[in-house]
Amino acid sequence: MALKHEPTAPHHSAQDALRVLEAVVRHTTGVTDTQLARLTDLAPERLTTLLRMLRREGYVEQITEGAYVTGDTLTRLGSAQGRDRALREKLQRTLDRLRDSVGAAVYLSRYVDGEVSVAQYADGPTTPVVHEWVDFRSSAHATAIGKSLLGQLDHNGRRDHLSRHRPARLTSRTITSDRLLLSHLEAQPPTVPHLDLQEYAVGTVCAAVPVSAGSSVGCLALSLPVEDAHRLRRAADTLNRNATPVLLSLAI
C-alpha cells in the first residue's frame, strides 16, 4: 500500500516547527530568536508564531537571557522510557483543547493494518461523541474519518479496503457505489476537509482533516448534531488550522 497525501498547511507548519526544535536541541545552552531565524531561514513573523506555539505546547522554554532551550514536553516525548504514555497524555490534552475551541467532540483516528481505528477522542456533556451503531471499521465509506483515511491511500489501497468492507447503505445519503466513492476521493483536494452529512447516522454531521506523519496515516475529526450543521465548515477550518500540535507530537 502506498500513500497519496500531499502536504497541507498544518504539515508545512509541523515541518517548520521540527526545524526550529532541531536547532534548539543542538544548542544545549540556549539559542536566541535571531540565531534561530538565521539557522532555519524562517521569516521573523513565521518564527515568532511557531515559537509561541512551541512554548504553549511545552516543547521549548525561554530562559532569563531570552534564549530558548528544550522544554519538558520534548524531553518526555524524546525519552524511550514512558514515551507511549507521555504521547497519549500529550495528545489527550491537545484534543481536549481542540474540543473546547471548536465546540464539538474531537477524534484522532488512524489507519492501522488495513483498518480504521479511533485512537483517542475528547468529548463532554455538551459535546457528545457519535454513537457507534455500525462498527467504524466497516463503515469508512460513510464517515468523514473513513473518507479522510482512505483519501490518503493510493488507488489500489482504496480498492483493497472496499473489497474487504463492501459499502452498505446506512442512511438515505450513504454512497454505496464503489465507482462514485472512488471518484469523490480522487477529486478531493488534500486541503479541503472530508465531510459526512448524515451519511453514517441520521442527526449527525462530521468533518475530518489529515494528520499523517511519515508512513502513518491519520486524521483529526469532529462531530456535531445536525441542528448545528451551519457551524460544520467553520469548525472544520478551525480544526485544520490547529492540527499542527498533533502532527508535531506524532512526528517526534
PDB file of C-alpha atoms in Angstrom:
ATOM      1  CA  MET A   1       0.000   0.000   0.000  1.00  0.00           C
ATOM      2  CA  ALA A   2       1.344   3.409  -0.970  1.00  0.00           C
ATOM      3  CA  LEU A   3       0.347   6.774   0.454  1.00  0.00           C
ATOM      4  CA  LYS A   4      -1.108   9.532  -1.656  1.00  0.00           C
ATOM      5  CA  HIS A   5      -1.171  12.528   0.682  1.00  0.00           C
ATOM      6  CA  GLU A   6       0.087  15.953  -0.338  1.00  0.00           C
ATOM      7  CA  PRO A   7       1.383  18.449   2.241  1.00  0.00           C
ATOM      8  CA  THR A   8      -1.278  20.692   3.800  1.00  0.00           C
ATOM      9  CA  ALA A   9      -0.713  23.921   5.728  1.00  0.00           C
ATOM     10  CA  PRO A  10      -0.513  22.118   9.114  1.00  0.00           C
ATOM     11  CA  HIS A  11       2.040  19.691   7.638  1.00  0.00           C
ATOM     12  CA  HIS A  12       4.188  22.583   6.456  1.00  0.00           C
ATOM     13  CA  SER A  13       3.896  24.198   9.898  1.00  0.00           C
ATOM     14  CA  ALA A  14       4.891  20.956  11.612  1.00  0.00           C
ATOM     15  CA  GLN A  15       7.911  20.608   9.319  1.00  0.00           C
ATOM     16  CA  ASP A  16       8.976  24.181  10.091  1.00  0.00           C
ATOM     17  CA  ALA A  17       8.443  23.587  13.809  1.00  0.00           C
ATOM     18  CA  LEU A  18      10.650  20.488  13.644  1.00  0.00           C
ATOM     19  CA  ARG A  19      13.395  22.588  12.048  1.00  0.00           C
ATOM     20  CA  VAL A  20      13.160  25.030  14.952  1.00  0.00           C
ATOM     21  CA  LEU A  21      13.258  22.210  17.512  1.00  0.00           C
ATOM     22  CA  GLU A  22      16.286  20.620  15.845  1.00  0.00           C
ATOM     23  CA  ALA A  23      18.122  23.926  16.133  1.00  0.00           C
ATOM     24  CA  VAL A  24      17.128  24.325  19.800  1.00  0.00           C
ATOM     25  CA  VAL A  25      18.237  20.773  20.626  1.00  0.00           C
ATOM     26  CA  ARG A  26      21.658  21.358  19.043  1.00  0.00           C
ATOM     27  CA  HIS A  27      22.234  24.430  21.254  1.00  0.00           C
ATOM     28  CA  THR A  28      22.035  22.978  24.752  1.00  0.00           C
ATOM     29  CA  THR A  29      22.861  26.273  26.479  1.00  0.00           C
ATOM     30  CA  GLY A  30      20.163  28.187  24.604  1.00  0.00           C
ATOM     31  CA  VAL A  31      19.619  29.869  21.260  1.00  0.00           C
ATOM     32  CA  THR A  32      18.049  33.280  20.569  1.00  0.00           C
ATOM     33  CA  ASP A  33      15.289  34.009  18.089  1.00  0.00           C
ATOM     34  CA  THR A  34      17.799  35.951  15.969  1.00  0.00           C
ATOM     35  CA  GLN A  35      20.026  32.892  15.795  1.00  0.00           C
ATOM     36  CA  LEU A  36      17.043  30.650  15.081  1.00  0.00           C
ATOM     37  CA  ALA A  37      15.966  32.869  12.180  1.00  0.00           C
ATOM     38  CA  ARG A  38      19.423  32.514  10.670  1.00  0.00           C
ATOM     39  CA  LEU A  39      19.667  28.769  11.316  1.00  0.00           C
ATOM     40  CA  THR A  40      16.188  27.907   9.994  1.00  0.00           C
ATOM     41  CA  ASP A  41      15.872  30.577   7.280  1.00  0.00           C
ATOM     42  CA  LEU A  42      12.342  31.328   8.513  1.00  0.00           C
ATOM     43  CA  ALA A  43      10.821  34.797   8.267  1.00  0.00           C
ATOM     44  CA  PRO A  44      10.684  36.630  11.647  1.00  0.00           C
ATOM     45  CA  GLU A  45       6.859  36.665  11.792  1.00  0.00           C
ATOM     46  CA  ARG A  46       6.678  32.977  10.915  1.00  0.00           C
ATOM     47  CA  LEU A  47       9.288  32.119  13.519  1.00  0.00           C
ATOM     48  CA  THR A  48       7.525  34.177  16.192  1.00  0.00           C
ATOM     49  CA  THR A  49       4.263  32.311  15.533  1.00  0.00           C
ATOM     50  CA  LEU A  50       5.978  28.924  15.720  1.00  0.00           C
ATOM     51  CA  LEU A  51       7.873  29.796  18.909  1.00  0.00           C
ATOM     52  CA  ARG A  52       4.630  30.944  20.536  1.00  0.00           C
ATOM     53  CA  MET A  53       3.025  27.591  19.699  1.00  0.00           C
ATOM     54  CA  LEU A  54       6.088  25.611  20.818  1.00  0.00           C
ATOM     55  CA  ARG A  55       6.168  27.431  24.155  1.00  0.00           C
ATOM     56  CA  ARG A  56       2.444  26.907  24.698  1.00  0.00           C
ATOM     57  CA  GLU A  57       2.821  23.187  23.974  1.00  0.00           C
ATOM     58  CA  GLY A  58       5.857  22.865  26.260  1.00  0.00           C
ATOM     59  CA  TYR A  59       8.348  21.941  23.541  1.00  0.00           C
ATOM     60  CA  VAL A  60      10.614  24.899  24.298  1.00  0.00           C
ATOM     61  CA  GLU A  61      11.166  27.220  27.246  1.00  0.00           C
ATOM     62  CA  GLN A  62      12.570  30.737  27.301  1.00  0.00           C
ATOM     63  CA  ILE A  63      15.298  31.318  29.860  1.00  0.00           C
ATOM     64  CA  THR A  64      16.109  34.642  31.520  1.00  0.00           C
ATOM     65  CA  GLU A  65      18.608  35.696  28.870  1.00  0.00           C
ATOM     66  CA  GLY A  66      15.866  35.452  26.246  1.00  0.00           C
ATOM     67  CA  ALA A  67      17.288  32.311  24.677  1.00  0.00           C
ATOM     68  CA  TYR A  68      15.265  29.169  24.033  1.00  0.00           C
ATOM     69  CA  VAL A  69      16.011  25.705  25.435  1.00  0.00           C
ATOM     70  CA  THR A  70      14.199  22.384  25.204  1.00  0.00           C
ATOM     71  CA  GLY A  71      11.011  22.109  27.243  1.00  0.00           C
ATOM     72  CA  ASP A  72       9.528  19.350  29.381  1.00  0.00           C
ATOM     73  CA  THR A  73       7.220  18.027  26.645  1.00  0.00           C
ATOM     74  CA  LEU A  74      10.099  17.490  24.229  1.00  0.00           C
ATOM     75  CA  THR A  75      12.158  15.821  26.956  1.00  0.00           C
ATOM     76  CA  ARG A  76       9.380  13.364  27.814  1.00  0.00           C
ATOM     77  CA  LEU A  77       8.484  12.552  24.203  1.00  0.00           C
ATOM     78  CA  GLY A  78      12.147  12.138  23.311  1.00  0.00           C
ATOM     79  CA  SER A  79      12.716   9.598  26.069  1.00  0.00           C
ATOM     80  CA  ALA A  80      12.400   5.904  25.227  1.00  0.00           C
ATOM     81  CA  GLN A  81      11.120   5.168  28.722  1.00  0.00           C
ATOM     82  CA  GLY A  82       7.458   6.055  29.125  1.00  0.00           C
ATOM     83  CA  ARG A  83       7.213   7.677  25.678  1.00  0.00           C
ATOM     84  CA  ASP A  84       3.942   5.959  24.721  1.00  0.00           C
ATOM     85  CA  ARG A  85       2.219   7.154  27.881  1.00  0.00           C
ATOM     86  CA  ALA A  86       3.667  10.657  27.507  1.00  0.00           C
ATOM     87  CA  LEU A  87       2.494  10.817  23.885  1.00  0.00           C
ATOM     88  CA  ARG A  88      -1.015   9.665  24.753  1.00  0.00           C
ATOM     89  CA  GLU A  89      -1.289  12.198  27.584  1.00  0.00           C
ATOM     90  CA  LYS A  90       0.049  14.999  25.382  1.00  0.00           C
ATOM     91  CA  LEU A  91      -2.374  14.153  22.567  1.00  0.00           C
ATOM     92  CA  GLN A  92      -5.277  13.998  25.018  1.00  0.00           C
ATOM     93  CA  ARG A  93      -4.523  17.483  26.336  1.00  0.00           C
ATOM     94  CA  THR A  94      -4.372  18.753  22.759  1.00  0.00           C
ATOM     95  CA  LEU A  95      -7.671  17.052  21.853  1.00  0.00           C
ATOM     96  CA  ASP A  96      -9.341  18.492  24.961  1.00  0.00           C
ATOM     97  CA  ARG A  97      -8.227  21.980  23.948  1.00  0.00           C
ATOM     98  CA  LEU A  98      -9.420  21.430  20.362  1.00  0.00           C
ATOM     99  CA  ARG A  99     -12.810  20.239  21.661  1.00  0.00           C
ATOM    100  CA  ASP A 100     -13.199  23.483  23.567  1.00  0.00           C
ATOM    101  CA  SER A 101     -12.010  25.556  20.588  1.00  0.00           C
ATOM    102  CA  VAL A 102     -14.425  24.057  18.055  1.00  0.00           C
ATOM    103  CA  GLY A 103     -17.288  23.305  20.435  1.00  0.00           C
ATOM    104  CA  ALA A 104     -17.585  19.708  19.281  1.00  0.00           C
ATOM    105  CA  ALA A 105     -16.410  16.214  20.078  1.00  0.00           C
ATOM    106  CA  VAL A 106     -12.963  15.662  18.517  1.00  0.00           C
ATOM    107  CA  TYR A 107     -11.411  12.378  17.389  1.00  0.00           C
ATOM    108  CA  LEU A 108      -7.890  11.228  16.468  1.00  0.00           C
ATOM    109  CA  SER A 109      -8.044   8.265  14.111  1.00  0.00           C
ATOM    110  CA  ARG A 110      -5.506   6.110  12.315  1.00  0.00           C
ATOM    111  CA  TYR A 111      -5.410   3.559   9.540  1.00  0.00           C
ATOM    112  CA  VAL A 112      -3.586   0.561  11.026  1.00  0.00           C
ATOM    113  CA  ASP A 113      -3.062  -2.789   9.300  1.00  0.00           C
ATOM    114  CA  GLY A 114      -5.779  -2.035   6.771  1.00  0.00           C
ATOM    115  CA  GLU A 115      -8.393  -0.975   9.317  1.00  0.00           C
ATOM    116  CA  VAL A 116      -9.907   2.279  10.602  1.00  0.00           C
ATOM    117  CA  SER A 117      -9.154   2.870  14.270  1.00  0.00           C
ATOM    118  CA  VAL A 118     -10.282   5.702  16.577  1.00  0.00           C
ATOM    119  CA  ALA A 119      -7.191   6.059  18.757  1.00  0.00           C
ATOM    120  CA  GLN A 120      -8.364   8.828  21.110  1.00  0.00           C
ATOM    121  CA  TYR A 121     -11.205  11.303  21.463  1.00  0.00           C
ATOM    122  CA  ALA A 122     -12.311  14.249  23.568  1.00  0.00           C
ATOM    123  CA  ASP A 123     -15.967  14.737  24.435  1.00  0.00           C
ATOM    124  CA  GLY A 124     -18.031  16.400  27.150  1.00  0.00           C
ATOM    125  CA  PRO A 125     -21.583  16.889  28.451  1.00  0.00           C
ATOM    126  CA  THR A 126     -22.399  19.364  25.646  1.00  0.00           C
ATOM    127  CA  THR A 127     -20.145  17.722  23.030  1.00  0.00           C
ATOM    128  CA  PRO A 128     -21.089  14.018  22.967  1.00  0.00           C
ATOM    129  CA  VAL A 129     -19.339  11.524  20.698  1.00  0.00           C
ATOM    130  CA  VAL A 130     -21.127   9.805  17.845  1.00  0.00           C
ATOM    131  CA  HIS A 131     -22.985   6.636  18.816  1.00  0.00           C
ATOM    132  CA  GLU A 132     -21.093   3.848  17.003  1.00  0.00           C
ATOM    133  CA  TRP A 133     -24.155   1.959  15.812  1.00  0.00           C
ATOM    134  CA  VAL A 134     -22.155   0.381  12.964  1.00  0.00           C
ATOM    135  CA  ASP A 135     -18.506  -0.560  13.504  1.00  0.00           C
ATOM    136  CA  PHE A 136     -16.295   2.261  12.203  1.00  0.00           C
ATOM    137  CA  ARG A 137     -14.016  -0.371  10.641  1.00  0.00           C
ATOM    138  CA  SER A 138     -16.758  -1.467   8.245  1.00  0.00           C
ATOM    139  CA  SER A 139     -18.252   1.978   7.567  1.00  0.00           C
ATOM    140  CA  ALA A 140     -15.303   4.009   6.270  1.00  0.00           C
ATOM    141  CA  HIS A 141     -17.282   4.769   3.107  1.00  0.00           C
ATOM    142  CA  ALA A 142     -19.880   6.660   5.152  1.00  0.00           C
ATOM    143  CA  THR A 143     -17.821   8.556   7.722  1.00  0.00           C
ATOM    144  CA  ALA A 144     -15.672  11.667   7.437  1.00  0.00           C
ATOM    145  CA  ILE A 145     -12.960   9.774   9.340  1.00  0.00           C
ATOM    146  CA  GLY A 146     -13.022   6.858   6.926  1.00  0.00           C
ATOM    147  CA  LYS A 147     -13.050   9.033   3.824  1.00  0.00           C
ATOM    148  CA  SER A 148     -10.145  11.121   5.101  1.00  0.00           C
ATOM    149  CA  LEU A 149      -8.088   7.998   5.827  1.00  0.00           C
ATOM    150  CA  LEU A 150      -8.969   6.311   2.526  1.00  0.00           C
ATOM    151  CA  GLY A 151      -8.227   9.562   0.711  1.00  0.00           C
ATOM    152  CA  GLN A 152      -4.616   9.313   1.869  1.00  0.00           C
ATOM    153  CA  LEU A 153      -4.130   5.870   0.320  1.00  0.00           C
ATOM    154  CA  ASP A 154      -3.328   5.206  -3.307  1.00  0.00           C
ATOM    155  CA  HIS A 155      -5.963   3.802  -5.679  1.00  0.00           C
ATOM    156  CA  ASN A 156      -5.022   0.171  -5.010  1.00  0.00           C
ATOM    157  CA  GLY A 157      -5.115   0.721  -1.262  1.00  0.00           C
ATOM    158  CA  ARG A 158      -8.615   2.163  -1.500  1.00  0.00           C
ATOM    159  CA  ARG A 159      -9.865  -0.669  -3.712  1.00  0.00           C
ATOM    160  CA  ASP A 160      -8.374  -3.228  -1.342  1.00  0.00           C
ATOM    161  CA  HIS A 161     -10.212  -1.679   1.605  1.00  0.00           C
ATOM    162  CA  LEU A 162     -13.546  -1.548  -0.258  1.00  0.00           C
ATOM    163  CA  SER A 163     -13.130  -5.158  -1.378  1.00  0.00           C
ATOM    164  CA  ARG A 164     -12.902  -6.179   2.274  1.00  0.00           C
ATOM    165  CA  HIS A 165     -15.604  -3.804   3.521  1.00  0.00           C
ATOM    166  CA  ARG A 166     -18.364  -3.564   0.948  1.00  0.00           C
ATOM    167  CA  PRO A 167     -20.168  -0.183   1.156  1.00  0.00           C
ATOM    168  CA  ALA A 168     -23.567  -0.707   2.779  1.00  0.00           C
ATOM    169  CA  ARG A 169     -26.439   1.770   2.872  1.00  0.00           C
ATOM    170  CA  LEU A 170     -26.615   3.177   6.403  1.00  0.00           C
ATOM    171  CA  THR A 171     -28.864   6.177   5.653  1.00  0.00           C
ATOM    172  CA  SER A 172     -30.558   7.554   2.540  1.00  0.00           C
ATOM    173  CA  ARG A 173     -27.446   9.724   1.973  1.00  0.00           C
ATOM    174  CA  THR A 174     -24.832   6.941   2.076  1.00  0.00           C
ATOM    175  CA  ILE A 175     -22.762   6.442  -1.074  1.00  0.00           C
ATOM    176  CA  THR A 176     -22.772   2.713  -1.846  1.00  0.00           C
ATOM    177  CA  SER A 177     -21.217   2.791  -5.321  1.00  0.00           C
ATOM    178  CA  ASP A 178     -17.510   1.933  -5.341  1.00  0.00           C
ATOM    179  CA  ARG A 179     -17.038   3.875  -8.571  1.00  0.00           C
ATOM    180  CA  LEU A 180     -18.723   7.014  -7.240  1.00  0.00           C
ATOM    181  CA  LEU A 181     -16.914   6.880  -3.902  1.00  0.00           C
ATOM    182  CA  LEU A 182     -13.512   6.349  -5.531  1.00  0.00           C
ATOM    183  CA  SER A 183     -14.242   9.231  -7.918  1.00  0.00           C
ATOM    184  CA  HIS A 184     -15.075  11.537  -4.995  1.00  0.00           C
ATOM    185  CA  LEU A 185     -11.939  10.521  -3.098  1.00  0.00           C
ATOM    186  CA  GLU A 186      -9.735  11.067  -6.150  1.00  0.00           C
ATOM    187  CA  ALA A 187     -11.181  14.538  -6.777  1.00  0.00           C
ATOM    188  CA  GLN A 188     -10.923  15.728  -3.174  1.00  0.00           C
ATOM    189  CA  PRO A 189      -8.145  18.337  -2.689  1.00  0.00           C
ATOM    190  CA  PRO A 190      -5.914  17.487   0.316  1.00  0.00           C
ATOM    191  CA  THR A 191      -6.543  20.896   1.885  1.00  0.00           C
ATOM    192  CA  VAL A 192     -10.351  20.502   1.889  1.00  0.00           C
ATOM    193  CA  PRO A 193     -11.911  18.646   4.871  1.00  0.00           C
ATOM    194  CA  HIS A 194     -13.864  15.474   4.182  1.00  0.00           C
ATOM    195  CA  LEU A 195     -17.488  15.743   5.305  1.00  0.00           C
ATOM    196  CA  ASP A 196     -20.178  13.315   6.455  1.00  0.00           C
ATOM    197  CA  LEU A 197     -23.586  14.956   6.087  1.00  0.00           C
ATOM    198  CA  GLN A 198     -25.781  12.339   7.779  1.00  0.00           C
ATOM    199  CA  GLU A 199     -24.212   9.562   5.706  1.00  0.00           C
ATOM    200  CA  TYR A 200     -23.297   7.445   8.737  1.00  0.00           C
ATOM    201  CA  ALA A 201     -26.101   8.368  11.113  1.00  0.00           C
ATOM    202  CA  VAL A 202     -29.231  10.467  10.794  1.00  0.00           C
ATOM    203  CA  GLY A 203     -28.950  13.549  13.003  1.00  0.00           C
ATOM    204  CA  THR A 204     -25.137  13.820  12.921  1.00  0.00           C
ATOM    205  CA  VAL A 205     -22.666  15.663  10.665  1.00  0.00           C
ATOM    206  CA  CYS A 206     -18.885  15.269  10.771  1.00  0.00           C
ATOM    207  CA  ALA A 207     -15.692  16.629   9.230  1.00  0.00           C
ATOM    208  CA  ALA A 208     -12.138  15.286   9.102  1.00  0.00           C
ATOM    209  CA  VAL A 209      -8.696  16.606   8.139  1.00  0.00           C
ATOM    210  CA  PRO A 210      -5.476  14.592   7.559  1.00  0.00           C
ATOM    211  CA  VAL A 211      -2.749  14.397  10.200  1.00  0.00           C
ATOM    212  CA  SER A 212      -0.254  11.906   8.790  1.00  0.00           C
ATOM    213  CA  ALA A 213       3.348  11.679   9.960  1.00  0.00           C
ATOM    214  CA  GLY A 214       5.803   9.664   7.893  1.00  0.00           C
ATOM    215  CA  SER A 215       4.234   6.380   6.846  1.00  0.00           C
ATOM    216  CA  SER A 216       1.464   6.677   9.438  1.00  0.00           C
ATOM    217  CA  VAL A 217      -1.967   7.584   8.049  1.00  0.00           C
ATOM    218  CA  GLY A 218      -4.173   9.551  10.425  1.00  0.00           C
ATOM    219  CA  CYS A 219      -6.839  12.234  10.700  1.00  0.00           C
ATOM    220  CA  LEU A 220      -8.483  14.627  13.109  1.00  0.00           C
ATOM    221  CA  ALA A 221     -12.275  14.742  13.052  1.00  0.00           C
ATOM    222  CA  LEU A 222     -15.212  16.394  14.776  1.00  0.00           C
ATOM    223  CA  SER A 223     -18.907  15.657  15.045  1.00  0.00           C
ATOM    224  CA  LEU A 224     -21.932  17.894  15.551  1.00  0.00           C
ATOM    225  CA  PRO A 225     -25.681  17.364  15.847  1.00  0.00           C
ATOM    226  CA  VAL A 226     -27.421  18.178  12.571  1.00  0.00           C
ATOM    227  CA  GLU A 227     -29.045  21.277  14.079  1.00  0.00           C
ATOM    228  CA  ASP A 228     -25.517  22.731  14.325  1.00  0.00           C
ATOM    229  CA  ALA A 229     -24.643  21.825  10.728  1.00  0.00           C
ATOM    230  CA  HIS A 230     -24.260  25.532   9.902  1.00  0.00           C
ATOM    231  CA  ARG A 231     -21.127  25.503  12.127  1.00  0.00           C
ATOM    232  CA  LEU A 232     -19.519  22.484  10.464  1.00  0.00           C
ATOM    233  CA  ARG A 233     -17.302  24.096   7.834  1.00  0.00           C
ATOM    234  CA  ARG A 234     -16.055  26.841  10.139  1.00  0.00           C
ATOM    235  CA  ALA A 235     -15.348  24.282  12.879  1.00  0.00           C
ATOM    236  CA  ALA A 236     -13.506  22.099  10.348  1.00  0.00           C
ATOM    237  CA  ASP A 237     -11.370  25.050   9.269  1.00  0.00           C
ATOM    238  CA  THR A 238     -10.528  25.764  12.927  1.00  0.00           C
ATOM    239  CA  LEU A 239      -9.640  22.105  13.424  1.00  0.00           C
ATOM    240  CA  ASN A 240      -7.363  22.174  10.383  1.00  0.00           C
ATOM    241  CA  ARG A 241      -5.620  25.387  11.442  1.00  0.00           C
ATOM    242  CA  ASN A 242      -4.907  23.912  14.869  1.00  0.00           C
ATOM    243  CA  ALA A 243      -3.744  20.481  13.727  1.00  0.00           C
ATOM    244  CA  THR A 244      -0.036  21.344  13.874  1.00  0.00           C
ATOM    245  CA  PRO A 245       0.498  20.380  17.557  1.00  0.00           C
ATOM    246  CA  VAL A 246      -0.990  16.930  16.873  1.00  0.00           C
ATOM    247  CA  LEU A 247       1.236  16.432  13.843  1.00  0.00           C
ATOM    248  CA  LEU A 248       4.245  17.565  15.826  1.00  0.00           C
ATOM    249  CA  SER A 249       3.553  15.115  18.656  1.00  0.00           C
ATOM    250  CA  LEU A 250       3.208  12.241  16.178  1.00  0.00           C
ATOM    251  CA  ALA A 251       6.381  13.216  14.308  1.00  0.00           C
ATOM    252  CA  ILE A 252       8.740  13.462  17.285  1.00  0.00           C
TER     253      ILE A 252
END
